[in-house]
Coordinates of C-alpha atoms and ligand atoms in Angstrom, one line a residue:
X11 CA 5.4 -13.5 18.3
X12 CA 5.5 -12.3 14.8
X13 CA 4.9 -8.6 14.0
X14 CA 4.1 -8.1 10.4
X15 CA 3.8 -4.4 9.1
X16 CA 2.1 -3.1 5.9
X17 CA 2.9 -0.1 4.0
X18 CA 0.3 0.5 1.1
X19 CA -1.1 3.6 -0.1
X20 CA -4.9 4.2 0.1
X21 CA -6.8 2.2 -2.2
X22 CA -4.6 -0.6 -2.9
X23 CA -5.5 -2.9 0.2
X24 CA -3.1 -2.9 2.7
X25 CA -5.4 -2.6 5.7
X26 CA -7.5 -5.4 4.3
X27 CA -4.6 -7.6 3.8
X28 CA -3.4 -6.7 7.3
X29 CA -7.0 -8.7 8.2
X30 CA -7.0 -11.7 6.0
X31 CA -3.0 -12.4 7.3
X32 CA -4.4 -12.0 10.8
X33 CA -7.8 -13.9 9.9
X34 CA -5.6 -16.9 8.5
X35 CA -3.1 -17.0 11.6
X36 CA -6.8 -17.1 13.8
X37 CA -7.8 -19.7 11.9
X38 CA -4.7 -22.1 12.5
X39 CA -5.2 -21.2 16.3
X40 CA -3.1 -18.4 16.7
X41 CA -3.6 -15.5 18.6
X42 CA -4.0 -12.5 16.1
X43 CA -4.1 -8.6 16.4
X44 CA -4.4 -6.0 13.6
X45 CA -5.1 -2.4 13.4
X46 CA -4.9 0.3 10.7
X47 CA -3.4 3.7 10.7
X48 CA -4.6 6.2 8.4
X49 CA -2.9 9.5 7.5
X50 CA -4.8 11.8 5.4
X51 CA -7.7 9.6 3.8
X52 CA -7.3 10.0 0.6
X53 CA -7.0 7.6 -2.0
X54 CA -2.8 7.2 -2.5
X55 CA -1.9 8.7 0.5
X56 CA 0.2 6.5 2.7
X57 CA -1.3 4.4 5.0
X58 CA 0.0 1.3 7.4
X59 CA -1.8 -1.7 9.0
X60 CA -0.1 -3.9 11.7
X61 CA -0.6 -7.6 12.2
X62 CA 0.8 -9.4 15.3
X63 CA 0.5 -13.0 15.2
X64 CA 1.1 -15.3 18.7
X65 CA 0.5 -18.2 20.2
X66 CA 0.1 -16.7 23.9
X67 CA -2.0 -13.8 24.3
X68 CA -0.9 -10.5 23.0
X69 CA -0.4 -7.5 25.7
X70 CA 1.2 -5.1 22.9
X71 CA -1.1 -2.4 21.0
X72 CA -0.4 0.4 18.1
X73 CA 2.1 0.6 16.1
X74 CA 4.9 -2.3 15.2
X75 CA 8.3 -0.2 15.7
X76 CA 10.4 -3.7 14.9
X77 CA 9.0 -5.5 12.1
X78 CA 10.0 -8.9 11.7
X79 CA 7.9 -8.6 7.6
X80 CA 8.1 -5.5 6.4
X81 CA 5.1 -5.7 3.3
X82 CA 5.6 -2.6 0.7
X83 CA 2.3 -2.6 -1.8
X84 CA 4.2 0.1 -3.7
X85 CA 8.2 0.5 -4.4
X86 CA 7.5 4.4 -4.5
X87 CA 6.8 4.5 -0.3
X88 CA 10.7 4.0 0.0
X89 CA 11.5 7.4 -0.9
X90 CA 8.4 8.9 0.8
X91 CA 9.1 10.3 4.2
X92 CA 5.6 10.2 5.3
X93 CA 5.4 6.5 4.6
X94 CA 8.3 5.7 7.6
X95 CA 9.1 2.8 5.4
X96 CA 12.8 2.6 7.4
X97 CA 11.6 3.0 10.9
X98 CA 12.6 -0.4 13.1
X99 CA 13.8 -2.0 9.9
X100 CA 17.2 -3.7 10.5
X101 CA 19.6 -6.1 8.6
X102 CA 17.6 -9.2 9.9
X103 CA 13.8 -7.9 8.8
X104 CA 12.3 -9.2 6.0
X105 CA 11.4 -6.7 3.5
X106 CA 8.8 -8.3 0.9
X107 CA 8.4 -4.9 -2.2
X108 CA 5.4 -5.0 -5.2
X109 CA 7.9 -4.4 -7.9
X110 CA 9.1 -5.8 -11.4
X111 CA 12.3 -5.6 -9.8
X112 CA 14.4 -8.6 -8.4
X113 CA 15.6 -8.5 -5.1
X114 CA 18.9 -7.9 -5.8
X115 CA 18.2 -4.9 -8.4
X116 CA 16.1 -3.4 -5.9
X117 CA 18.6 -3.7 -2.8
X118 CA 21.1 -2.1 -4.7
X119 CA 19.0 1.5 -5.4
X120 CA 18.1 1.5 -2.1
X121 CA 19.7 2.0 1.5
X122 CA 17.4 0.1 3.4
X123 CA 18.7 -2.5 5.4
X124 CA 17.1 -6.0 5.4
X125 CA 16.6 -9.4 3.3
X126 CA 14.9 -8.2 0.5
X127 CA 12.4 -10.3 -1.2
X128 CA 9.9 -9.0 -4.7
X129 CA 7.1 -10.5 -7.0
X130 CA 5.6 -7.9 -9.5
X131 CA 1.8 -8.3 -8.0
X132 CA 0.5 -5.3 -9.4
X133 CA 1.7 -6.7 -13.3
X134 CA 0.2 -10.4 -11.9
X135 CA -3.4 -8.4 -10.8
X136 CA -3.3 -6.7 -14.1
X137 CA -2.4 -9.7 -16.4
X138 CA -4.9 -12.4 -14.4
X139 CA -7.9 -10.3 -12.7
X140 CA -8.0 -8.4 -15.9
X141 CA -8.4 -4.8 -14.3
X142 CA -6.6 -2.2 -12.2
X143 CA -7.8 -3.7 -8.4
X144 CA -6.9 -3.6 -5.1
X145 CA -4.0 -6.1 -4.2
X146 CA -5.3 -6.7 -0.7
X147 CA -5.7 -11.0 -1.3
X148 CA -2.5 -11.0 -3.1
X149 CA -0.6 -8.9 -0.4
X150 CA -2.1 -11.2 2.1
X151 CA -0.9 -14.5 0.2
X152 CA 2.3 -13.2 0.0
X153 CA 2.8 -12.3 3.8
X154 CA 1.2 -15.7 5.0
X155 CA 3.6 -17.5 3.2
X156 CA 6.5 -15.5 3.8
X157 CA 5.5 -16.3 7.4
X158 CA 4.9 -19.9 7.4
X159 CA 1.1 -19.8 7.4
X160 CA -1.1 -22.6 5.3
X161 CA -2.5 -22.0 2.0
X162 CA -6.1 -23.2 3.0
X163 CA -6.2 -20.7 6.0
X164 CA -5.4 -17.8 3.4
X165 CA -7.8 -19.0 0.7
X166 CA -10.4 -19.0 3.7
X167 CA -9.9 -16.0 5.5
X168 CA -9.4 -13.7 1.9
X169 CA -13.2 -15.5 0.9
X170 CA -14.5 -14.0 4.6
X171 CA -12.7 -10.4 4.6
X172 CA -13.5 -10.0 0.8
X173 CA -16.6 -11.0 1.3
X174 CA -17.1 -8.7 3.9
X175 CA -16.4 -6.1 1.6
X176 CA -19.1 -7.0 -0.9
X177 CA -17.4 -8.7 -3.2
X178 CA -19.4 -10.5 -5.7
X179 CA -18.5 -14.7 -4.8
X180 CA -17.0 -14.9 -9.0
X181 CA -14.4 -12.1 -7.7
X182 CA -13.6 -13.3 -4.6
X183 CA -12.6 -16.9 -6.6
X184 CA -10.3 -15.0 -9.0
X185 CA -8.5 -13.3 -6.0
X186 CA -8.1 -16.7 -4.3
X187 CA -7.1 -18.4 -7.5
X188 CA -4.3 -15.6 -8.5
X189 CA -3.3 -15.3 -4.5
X190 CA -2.4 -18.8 -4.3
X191 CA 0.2 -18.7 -7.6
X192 CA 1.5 -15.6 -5.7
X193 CA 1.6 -17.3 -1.8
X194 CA 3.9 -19.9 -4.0
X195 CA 6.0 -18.5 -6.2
X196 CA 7.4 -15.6 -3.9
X197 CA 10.4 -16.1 -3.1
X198 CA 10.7 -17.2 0.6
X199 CA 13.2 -15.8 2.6
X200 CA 12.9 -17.5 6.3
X201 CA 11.7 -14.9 9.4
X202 CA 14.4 -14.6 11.6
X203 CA 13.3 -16.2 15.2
X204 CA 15.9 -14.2 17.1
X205 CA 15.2 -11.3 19.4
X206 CA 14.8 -8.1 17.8
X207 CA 13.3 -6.3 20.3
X208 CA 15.1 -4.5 23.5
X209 CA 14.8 -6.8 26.3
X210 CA 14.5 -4.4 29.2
X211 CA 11.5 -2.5 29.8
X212 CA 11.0 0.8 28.6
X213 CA 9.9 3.0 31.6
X214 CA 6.7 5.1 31.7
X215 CA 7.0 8.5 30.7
X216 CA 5.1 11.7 32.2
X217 CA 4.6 13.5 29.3
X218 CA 4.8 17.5 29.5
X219 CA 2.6 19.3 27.6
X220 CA 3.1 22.6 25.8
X221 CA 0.3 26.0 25.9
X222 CA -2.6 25.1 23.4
X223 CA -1.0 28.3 21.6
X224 CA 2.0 25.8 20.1
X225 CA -0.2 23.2 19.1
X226 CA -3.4 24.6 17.4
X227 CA -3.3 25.3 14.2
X228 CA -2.9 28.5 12.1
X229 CA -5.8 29.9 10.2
X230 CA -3.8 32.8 8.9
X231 CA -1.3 31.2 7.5
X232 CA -1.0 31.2 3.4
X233 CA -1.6 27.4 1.8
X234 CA 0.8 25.3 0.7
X235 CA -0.8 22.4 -1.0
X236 CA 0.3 23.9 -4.3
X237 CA 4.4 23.1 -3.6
X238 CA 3.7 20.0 -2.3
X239 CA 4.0 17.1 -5.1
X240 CA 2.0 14.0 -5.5
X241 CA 3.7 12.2 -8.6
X242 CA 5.1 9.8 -6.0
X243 CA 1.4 8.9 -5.2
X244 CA 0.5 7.1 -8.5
X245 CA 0.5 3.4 -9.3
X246 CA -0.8 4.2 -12.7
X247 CA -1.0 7.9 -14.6
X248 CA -4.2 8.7 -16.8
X249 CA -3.2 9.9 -20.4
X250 CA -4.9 12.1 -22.3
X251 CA -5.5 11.5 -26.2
X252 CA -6.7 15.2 -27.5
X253 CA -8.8 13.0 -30.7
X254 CA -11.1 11.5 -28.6
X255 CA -11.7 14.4 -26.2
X256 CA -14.9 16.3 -26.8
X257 CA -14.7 19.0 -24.3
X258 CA -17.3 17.7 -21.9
X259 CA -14.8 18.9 -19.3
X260 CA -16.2 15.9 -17.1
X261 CA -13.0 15.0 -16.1
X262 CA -11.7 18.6 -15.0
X263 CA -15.1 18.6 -12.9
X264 CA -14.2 15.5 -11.0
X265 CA -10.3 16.0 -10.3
X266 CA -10.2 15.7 -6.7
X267 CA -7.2 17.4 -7.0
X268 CA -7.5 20.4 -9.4
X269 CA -4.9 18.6 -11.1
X270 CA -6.6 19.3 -14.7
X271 CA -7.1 22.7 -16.1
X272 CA -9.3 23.3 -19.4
X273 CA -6.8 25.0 -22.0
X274 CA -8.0 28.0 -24.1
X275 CA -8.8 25.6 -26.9
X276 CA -11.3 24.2 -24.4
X277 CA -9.8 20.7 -24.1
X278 CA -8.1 19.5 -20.8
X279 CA -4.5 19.5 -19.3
X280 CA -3.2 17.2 -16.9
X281 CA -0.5 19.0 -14.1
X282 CA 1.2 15.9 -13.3
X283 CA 2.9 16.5 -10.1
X284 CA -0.5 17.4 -8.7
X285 CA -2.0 14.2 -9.8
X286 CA -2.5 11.0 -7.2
X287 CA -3.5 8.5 -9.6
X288 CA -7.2 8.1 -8.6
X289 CA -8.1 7.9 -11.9
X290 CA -11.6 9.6 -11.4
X291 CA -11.4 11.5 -14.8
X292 CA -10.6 8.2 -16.3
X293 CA -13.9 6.6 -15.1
X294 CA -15.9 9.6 -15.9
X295 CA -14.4 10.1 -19.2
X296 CA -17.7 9.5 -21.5
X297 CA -15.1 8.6 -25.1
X298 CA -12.5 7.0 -23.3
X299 CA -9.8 9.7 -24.1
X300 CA -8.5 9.2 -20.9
X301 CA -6.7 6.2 -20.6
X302 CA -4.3 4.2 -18.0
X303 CA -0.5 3.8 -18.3
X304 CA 1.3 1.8 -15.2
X305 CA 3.6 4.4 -13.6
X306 CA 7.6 3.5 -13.9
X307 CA 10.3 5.8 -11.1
X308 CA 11.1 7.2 -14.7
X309 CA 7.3 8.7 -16.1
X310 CA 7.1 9.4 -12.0
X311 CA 9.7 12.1 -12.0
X312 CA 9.0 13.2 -15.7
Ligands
SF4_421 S1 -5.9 14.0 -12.9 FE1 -7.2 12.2 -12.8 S2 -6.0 10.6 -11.8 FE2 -5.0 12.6 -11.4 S3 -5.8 13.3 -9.4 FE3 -7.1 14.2 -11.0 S4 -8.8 12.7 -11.3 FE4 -7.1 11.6 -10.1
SF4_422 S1 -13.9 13.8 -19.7 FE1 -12.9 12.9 -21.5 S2 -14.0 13.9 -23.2 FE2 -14.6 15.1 -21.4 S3 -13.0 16.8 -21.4 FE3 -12.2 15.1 -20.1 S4 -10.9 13.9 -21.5 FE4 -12.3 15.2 -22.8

């Protein structure tokens, strides 16, 4: 069996690239699983999807603990706790990251073990589907072919799972044109055949459960939303330019966040650490004062 496991954040497509890798292996005759797990749903939250791909039928469910892929949609999730990036990753997992960054350069900021292996898809998305867009074909081309799948089987299943997702058929033939350059120039690095995974049975557990007091949450307790920071969230950072801003304050009325606040001159601020990057005041933005810079580790913790 071969246990691939996405990290993405929400909105970039890791769930639906979780399906086409799965759709492809179904297609070639395999036996596929995949499920999501969500977090907090919110648009660059972290989230995971899980693909297990077999030939025999598959008695495993939830959650991959030892990956044999490890696909990272955005380098930022290996510093973020709440993305488990490291969990079950070992010296013999492959680790495919979305950066500008070789392999090599990457490997050595990080302390994550594993064959490391990077293609900048987020530049690629930007340069040939023109726009900021989900990476979910391009994440799935990648994977297949970092697992041995066919190109055919990839260009087919992305055409069904975007398609499910209402993609106009022009779209869909970009995002099979730009995921075949990327399912062959990534660089491969083969999947380990070996056993990862601890070959005697883990025994069944009776779990103990605590008083419902322990558990259930406080409603007296003060917030704390306001220390936690969300700079690690963004792909890409919206930037004000004051000379194009009329004051419509359309973009302070849309922050999900509350991460804009109108200053006394009546124009808009943006508190960066509070900002995730949905870039909703840039879309509502009437005079396009608000526009879109691709976030670096350096503008992240400025
Ligand atoms: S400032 Fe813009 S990009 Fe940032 S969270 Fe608010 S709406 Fe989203
Ligand atoms: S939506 Fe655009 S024009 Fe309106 S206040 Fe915000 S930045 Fe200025």
């Amino acid at each position: 069996m071969r246990a691939v496991r996405f990290h993405g954040r929400g909105g970039q497509g890791a769930k639906t690239a979780s399906r086409i890798l799965g759709t492809a292996a179904f297609l070639e005759g395999f036996v596929a699983q995949d499920s999501p797990m969500y977090g907090p749903e919110r648009r660059g939250a972290p989230v995971a999807a899980f693909t297990r791909i077999a030939q025999t039928p598959i008695r495993e469910r939830g959650v991959i603990v030892h990956p044999d892929l490890v696909v990272i949609a955005d380098a930022s999730l290996m510093q973020d706790p709440a993305a488990h990036v490291p969990e079950g990753v070992d010296e013999r997992t492959v680790v495919f990251v979305n950066s500008p960054l070789t392999a090599e350069q990457l490997q050595s900021q990080t302390s994550l073990p594993g064959r490391f292996t990077t293609l900048d898809l987020t530049g690629i998305a930007l340069q040939q589907l023109g726009k900021r867009t989900a990476i979910s074909a391009l994440l799935g081309a990648v994977a297949g072919s970092l697992i041995g799948l066919g190109q055919e089987s990839i260009r087919e299943a992305i055409a069904r799972e975007l398609a499910e997702l209402g993609l106009a058929a022009p779209m869909i033939e970009r995002n099979q044109t730009v995921a075949a350059q990327c399912y062959e120039t990534v660089p491969r690095v083969a999947i380990d055949v070996g056993l990862r995974r601890p070959t005697a049975p883990v025994p069944l557990r009776t779990p103990t459960y605590d008083p419902p007091t322990r558990g259930a949450a406080s409603i007296t307790a003060g917030p704390n939303s306001a220390i936690r920071s969300m700079a690690g969230w963004r792909t890409f950072r919206p930037v004000l330019r004051p000379d194009l801003c009329n004051g419509c304050w359309l973009c302070f009325a849309n922050c999900p966040e509350g991460a804009i606040t109108i200053k006394p001159d009546g124009k808009p601020a943006i508190y960066y650490p509070h900002c995730k990057g949905c870039l909703d005041c840039v879309e509502v933005c009437p005079t396009d004062a608000l526009t879109v810079e691709r976030e670096t580790a350096a503008t992240r913790e400025a």
